[in-house]
CSV table of C-alpha atoms in Angstrom, one decimal:
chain,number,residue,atom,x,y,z
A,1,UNK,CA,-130.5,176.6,-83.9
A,2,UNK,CA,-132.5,179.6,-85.0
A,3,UNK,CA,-136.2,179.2,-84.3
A,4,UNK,CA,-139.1,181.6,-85.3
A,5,UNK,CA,-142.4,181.0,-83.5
A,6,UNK,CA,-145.3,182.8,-85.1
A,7,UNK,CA,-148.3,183.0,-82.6
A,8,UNK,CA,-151.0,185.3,-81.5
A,9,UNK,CA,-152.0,183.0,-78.5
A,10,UNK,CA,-149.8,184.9,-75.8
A,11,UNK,CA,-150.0,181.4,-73.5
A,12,UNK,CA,-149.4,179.0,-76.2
A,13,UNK,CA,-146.2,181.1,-77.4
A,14,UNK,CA,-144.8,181.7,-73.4
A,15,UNK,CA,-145.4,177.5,-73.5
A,16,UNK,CA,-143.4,177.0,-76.9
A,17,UNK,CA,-140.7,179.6,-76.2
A,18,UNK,CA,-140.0,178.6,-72.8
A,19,UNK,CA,-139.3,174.8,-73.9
A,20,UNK,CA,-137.9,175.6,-76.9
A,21,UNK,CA,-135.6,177.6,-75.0
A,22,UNK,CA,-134.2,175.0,-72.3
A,23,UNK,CA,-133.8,172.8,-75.5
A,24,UNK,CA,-131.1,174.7,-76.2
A,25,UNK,CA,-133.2,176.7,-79.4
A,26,UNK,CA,-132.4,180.3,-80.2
A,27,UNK,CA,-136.6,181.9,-79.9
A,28,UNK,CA,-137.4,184.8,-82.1
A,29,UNK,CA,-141.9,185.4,-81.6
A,30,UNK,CA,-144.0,187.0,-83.6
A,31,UNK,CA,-147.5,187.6,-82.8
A,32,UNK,CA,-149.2,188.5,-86.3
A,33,UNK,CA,-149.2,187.5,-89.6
A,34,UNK,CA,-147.5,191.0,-91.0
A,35,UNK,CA,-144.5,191.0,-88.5
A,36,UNK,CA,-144.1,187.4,-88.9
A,37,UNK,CA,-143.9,187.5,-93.0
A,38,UNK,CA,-141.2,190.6,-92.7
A,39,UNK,CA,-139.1,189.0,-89.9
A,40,UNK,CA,-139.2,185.7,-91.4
A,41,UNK,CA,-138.1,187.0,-95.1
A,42,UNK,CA,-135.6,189.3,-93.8
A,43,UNK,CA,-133.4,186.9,-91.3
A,44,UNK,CA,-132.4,183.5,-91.5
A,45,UNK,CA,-133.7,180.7,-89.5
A,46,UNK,CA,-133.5,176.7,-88.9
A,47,UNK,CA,-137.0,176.3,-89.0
A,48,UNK,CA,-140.4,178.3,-88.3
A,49,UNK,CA,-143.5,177.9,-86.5
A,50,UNK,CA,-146.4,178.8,-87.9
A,51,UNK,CA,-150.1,179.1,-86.1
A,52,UNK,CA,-152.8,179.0,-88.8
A,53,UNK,CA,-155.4,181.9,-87.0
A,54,UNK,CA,-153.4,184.9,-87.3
A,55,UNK,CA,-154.4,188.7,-87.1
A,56,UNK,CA,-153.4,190.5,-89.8
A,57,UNK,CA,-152.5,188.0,-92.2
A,58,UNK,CA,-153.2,184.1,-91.8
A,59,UNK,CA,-151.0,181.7,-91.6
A,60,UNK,CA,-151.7,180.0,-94.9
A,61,UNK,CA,-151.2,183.0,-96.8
A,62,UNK,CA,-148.0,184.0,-95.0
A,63,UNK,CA,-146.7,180.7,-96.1
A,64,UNK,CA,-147.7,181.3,-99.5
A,65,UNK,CA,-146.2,184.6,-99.6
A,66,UNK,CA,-143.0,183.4,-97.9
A,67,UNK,CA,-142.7,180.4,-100.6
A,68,UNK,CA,-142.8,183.2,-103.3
A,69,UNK,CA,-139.6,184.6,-101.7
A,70,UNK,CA,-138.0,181.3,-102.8
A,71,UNK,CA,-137.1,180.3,-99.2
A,72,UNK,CA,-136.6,176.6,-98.5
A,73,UNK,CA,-136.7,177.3,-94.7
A,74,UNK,CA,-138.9,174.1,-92.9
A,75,UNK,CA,-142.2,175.5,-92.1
A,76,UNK,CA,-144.0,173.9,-89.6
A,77,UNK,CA,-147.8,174.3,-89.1
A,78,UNK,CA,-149.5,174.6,-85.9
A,79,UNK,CA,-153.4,174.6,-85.8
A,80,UNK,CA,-156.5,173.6,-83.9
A,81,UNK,CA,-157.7,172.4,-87.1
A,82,UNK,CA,-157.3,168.9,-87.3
A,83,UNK,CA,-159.6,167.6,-90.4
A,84,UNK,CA,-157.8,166.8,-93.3
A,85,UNK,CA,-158.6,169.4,-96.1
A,86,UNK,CA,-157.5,172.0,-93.3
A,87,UNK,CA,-154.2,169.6,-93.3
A,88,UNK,CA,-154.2,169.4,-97.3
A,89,UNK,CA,-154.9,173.2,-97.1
A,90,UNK,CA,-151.6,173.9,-95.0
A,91,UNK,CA,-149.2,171.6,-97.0
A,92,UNK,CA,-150.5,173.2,-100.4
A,93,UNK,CA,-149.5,176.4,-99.5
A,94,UNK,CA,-145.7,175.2,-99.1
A,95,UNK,CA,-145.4,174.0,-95.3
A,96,UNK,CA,-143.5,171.2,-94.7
A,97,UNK,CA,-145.0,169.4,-91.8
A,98,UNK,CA,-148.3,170.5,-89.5
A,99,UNK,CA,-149.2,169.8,-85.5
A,100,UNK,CA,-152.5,169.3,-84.4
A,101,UNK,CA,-154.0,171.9,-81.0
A,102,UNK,CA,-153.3,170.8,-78.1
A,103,UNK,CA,-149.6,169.6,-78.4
A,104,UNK,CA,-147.2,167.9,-76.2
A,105,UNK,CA,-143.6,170.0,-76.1
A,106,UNK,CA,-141.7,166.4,-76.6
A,107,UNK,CA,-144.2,165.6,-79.9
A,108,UNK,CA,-143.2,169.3,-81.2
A,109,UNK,CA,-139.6,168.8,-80.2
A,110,UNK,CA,-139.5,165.5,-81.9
A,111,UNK,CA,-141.1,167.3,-85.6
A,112,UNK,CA,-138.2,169.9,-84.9
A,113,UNK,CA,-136.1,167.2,-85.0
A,114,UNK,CA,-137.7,165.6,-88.0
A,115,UNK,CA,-137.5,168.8,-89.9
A,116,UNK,CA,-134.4,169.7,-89.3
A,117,UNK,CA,-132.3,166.0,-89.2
A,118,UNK,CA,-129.2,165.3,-92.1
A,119,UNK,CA,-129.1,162.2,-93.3
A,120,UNK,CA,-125.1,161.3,-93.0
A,121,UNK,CA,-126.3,158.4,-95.4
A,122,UNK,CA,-127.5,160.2,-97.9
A,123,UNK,CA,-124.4,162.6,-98.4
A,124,UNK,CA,-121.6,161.9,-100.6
A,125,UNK,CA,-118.8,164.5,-102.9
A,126,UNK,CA,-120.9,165.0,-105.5
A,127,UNK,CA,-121.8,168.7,-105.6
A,128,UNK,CA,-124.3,167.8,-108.9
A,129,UNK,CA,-127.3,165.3,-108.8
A,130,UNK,CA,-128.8,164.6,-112.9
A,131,UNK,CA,-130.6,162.6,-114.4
A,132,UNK,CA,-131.5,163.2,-118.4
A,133,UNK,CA,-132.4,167.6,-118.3
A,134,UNK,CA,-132.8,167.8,-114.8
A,135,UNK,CA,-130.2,169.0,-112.4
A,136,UNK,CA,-129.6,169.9,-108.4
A,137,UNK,CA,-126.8,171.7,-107.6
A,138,UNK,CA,-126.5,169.9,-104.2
A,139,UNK,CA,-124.3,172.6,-102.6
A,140,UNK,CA,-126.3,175.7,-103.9
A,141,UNK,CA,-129.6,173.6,-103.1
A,142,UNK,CA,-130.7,174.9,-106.9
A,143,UNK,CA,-132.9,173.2,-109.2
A,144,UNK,CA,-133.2,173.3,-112.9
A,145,UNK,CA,-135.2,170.9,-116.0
A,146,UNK,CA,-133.9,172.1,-119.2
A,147,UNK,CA,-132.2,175.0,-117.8
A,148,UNK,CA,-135.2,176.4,-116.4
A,149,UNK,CA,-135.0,177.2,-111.9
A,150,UNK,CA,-137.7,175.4,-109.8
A,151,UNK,CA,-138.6,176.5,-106.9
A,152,UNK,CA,-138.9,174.0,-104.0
A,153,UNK,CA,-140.0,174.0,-100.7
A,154,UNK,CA,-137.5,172.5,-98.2
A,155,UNK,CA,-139.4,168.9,-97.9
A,156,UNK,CA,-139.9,168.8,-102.0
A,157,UNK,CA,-136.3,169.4,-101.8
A,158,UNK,CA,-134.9,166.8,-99.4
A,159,UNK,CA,-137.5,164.5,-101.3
A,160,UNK,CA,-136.2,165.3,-104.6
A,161,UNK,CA,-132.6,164.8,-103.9
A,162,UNK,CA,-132.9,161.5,-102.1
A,163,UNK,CA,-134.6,160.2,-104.7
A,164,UNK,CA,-132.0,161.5,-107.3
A,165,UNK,CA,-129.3,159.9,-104.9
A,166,UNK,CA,-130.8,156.6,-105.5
A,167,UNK,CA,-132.5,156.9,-109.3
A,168,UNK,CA,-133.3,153.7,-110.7
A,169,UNK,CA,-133.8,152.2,-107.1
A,170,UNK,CA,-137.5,151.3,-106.1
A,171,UNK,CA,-138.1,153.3,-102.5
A,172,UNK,CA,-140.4,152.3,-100.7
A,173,UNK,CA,-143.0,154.9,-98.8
A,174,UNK,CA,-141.7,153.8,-95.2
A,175,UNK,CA,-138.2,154.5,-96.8
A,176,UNK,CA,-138.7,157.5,-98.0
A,177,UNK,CA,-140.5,158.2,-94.6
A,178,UNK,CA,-137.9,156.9,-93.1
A,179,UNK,CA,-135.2,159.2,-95.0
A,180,UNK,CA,-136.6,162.3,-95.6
A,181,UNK,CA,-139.4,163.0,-92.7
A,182,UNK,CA,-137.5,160.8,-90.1
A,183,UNK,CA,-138.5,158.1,-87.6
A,184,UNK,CA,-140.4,160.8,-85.3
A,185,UNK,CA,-142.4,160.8,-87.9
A,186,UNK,CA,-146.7,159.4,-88.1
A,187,UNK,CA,-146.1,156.4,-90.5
A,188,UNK,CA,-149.7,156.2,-91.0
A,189,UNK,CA,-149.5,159.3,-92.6
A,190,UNK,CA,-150.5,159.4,-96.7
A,191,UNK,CA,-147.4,162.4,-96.7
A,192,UNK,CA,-145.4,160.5,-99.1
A,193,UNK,CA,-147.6,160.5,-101.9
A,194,UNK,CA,-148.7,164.0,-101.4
A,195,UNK,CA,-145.3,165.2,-101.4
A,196,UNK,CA,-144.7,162.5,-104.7
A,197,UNK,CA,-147.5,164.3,-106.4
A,198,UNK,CA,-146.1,167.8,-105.3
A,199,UNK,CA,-143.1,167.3,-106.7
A,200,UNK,CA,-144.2,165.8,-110.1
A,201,UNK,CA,-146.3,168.9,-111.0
A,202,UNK,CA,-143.2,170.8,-110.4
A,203,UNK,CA,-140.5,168.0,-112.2
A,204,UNK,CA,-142.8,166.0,-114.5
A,205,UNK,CA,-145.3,168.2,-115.6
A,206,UNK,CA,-145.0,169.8,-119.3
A,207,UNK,CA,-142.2,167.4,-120.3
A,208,UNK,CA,-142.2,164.2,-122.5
A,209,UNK,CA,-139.6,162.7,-120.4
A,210,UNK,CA,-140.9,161.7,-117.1
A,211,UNK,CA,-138.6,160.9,-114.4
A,212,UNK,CA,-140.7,160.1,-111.0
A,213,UNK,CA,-143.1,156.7,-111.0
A,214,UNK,CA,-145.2,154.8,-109.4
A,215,UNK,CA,-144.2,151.2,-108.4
A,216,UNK,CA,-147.7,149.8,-107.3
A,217,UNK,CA,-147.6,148.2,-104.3
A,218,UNK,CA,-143.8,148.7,-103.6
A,219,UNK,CA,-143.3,153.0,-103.8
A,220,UNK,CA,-141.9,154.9,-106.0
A,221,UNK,CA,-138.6,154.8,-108.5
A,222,UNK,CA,-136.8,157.9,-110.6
A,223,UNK,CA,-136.0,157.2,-113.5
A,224,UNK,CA,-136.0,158.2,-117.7
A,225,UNK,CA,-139.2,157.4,-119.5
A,226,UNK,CA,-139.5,158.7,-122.4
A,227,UNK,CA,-143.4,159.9,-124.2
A,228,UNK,CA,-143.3,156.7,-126.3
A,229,UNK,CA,-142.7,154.1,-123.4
A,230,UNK,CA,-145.1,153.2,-120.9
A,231,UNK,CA,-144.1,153.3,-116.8
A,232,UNK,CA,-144.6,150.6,-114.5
């Protein structure tokens, strides 16, 4: 698998590339924000590393910029930066996961993991996922309500389509945890409902037919309702 590590920190990269390397991972390095954007929209990779201090360009607007490109590649955030609006700050800009300075190789191996895991339960032959206006073209990983694209990032997508996989079937947040961010994973994390909320701007938002909902104190549940019916 195809990693690219972008990192100014010449130590901290030598560290990641080095074990990335006898895991087996393929180790492209960038070391600013500029050559980091253009190699990362111009080749294809399994997932990329991301420091938030960059020269050049930081790291929250290269993942904003690269999310513009439409790319669904798994972003993973590396920063020193550990409060949570810097955290809420990283995922709003489109990353997918984020890893608190100083790290442990095995905890950054195991988010690789996370990131980059299929769920053989969650596959089946059907190429299209609907549900009333809104379709996924599983194989093409596309997206369209009412004919119209929308843009995902890679999480919002695994999200969306496990929950399309099991519409009208209450999920609960370890499940969805469990299923989409794997078992590597901080359960204590409130991820789930960022992601929930994420996804509803993008699914929900503007129509009279809402399709994601809250389930309190079980999770979450897809499903039709229309403008004139409450949700649960």
């Amino acid at each position: 698998m195809k990693v690219l590590l972008i990192e100014d920190e010449v130590n901290v990269a030598s560290f990641i590339q080095r074990g990335l390397t006898e895991a087996g991972y393929e180790v492209t390095v960038a070391m600013d924000g500029v050559s980091g954007l253009s190699i990362a929209t111009t080749h294809e990779f399994t997932v990329i590393l991301l420091d938030v201090m960059l020269p050049g360009m930081n790291g929250l607007e290269l993942c904003r910029k690269l999310r513009l490109t439409n790319r669904q590649v798994p972003v993973l955030m590396l920063t020193a930066l550990g409060s949570t609006e810097n955290i809420v700050a990283g995922l709003d800009t489109g990353a997918d996961d984020y890893l608190v300075k100083p790290f442990k190789l095995a905890e950054l191996l195991a988010r690789i993991r996370s990131l980059t895991r299929r769920q053989p339960q969650q596959l089946t032959d059907s190429t299209l996922l609907v549900i009333d206006d809104l379709v996924v073209d599983v194989n093409a990983k596309i997206v369209k309500r009412n004919f119209k694209p929308i843009a995902l990032t890679a999480t919002e997508y695994r999200l969306l389509e496990f929950m399309m996989r099991n519409q009208r079937k209450v999920l609960s947040r370890v499940e969805i945890l469990e299923q989409v961010w794997g078992i590597d994973f901080n359960m204590g994390t409130n991820v789930v409902d960022v992601y929930v909320n994420y996804l509803r701007k993008k699914i929900d938002k503007g129509f009279d037919t809402k399709l994601i909902h809250t389930v309190i104190g079980m999770g979450y549940i897809m499903k039709e309702v229309y403008g004139n019916e409450t949700t649960d």
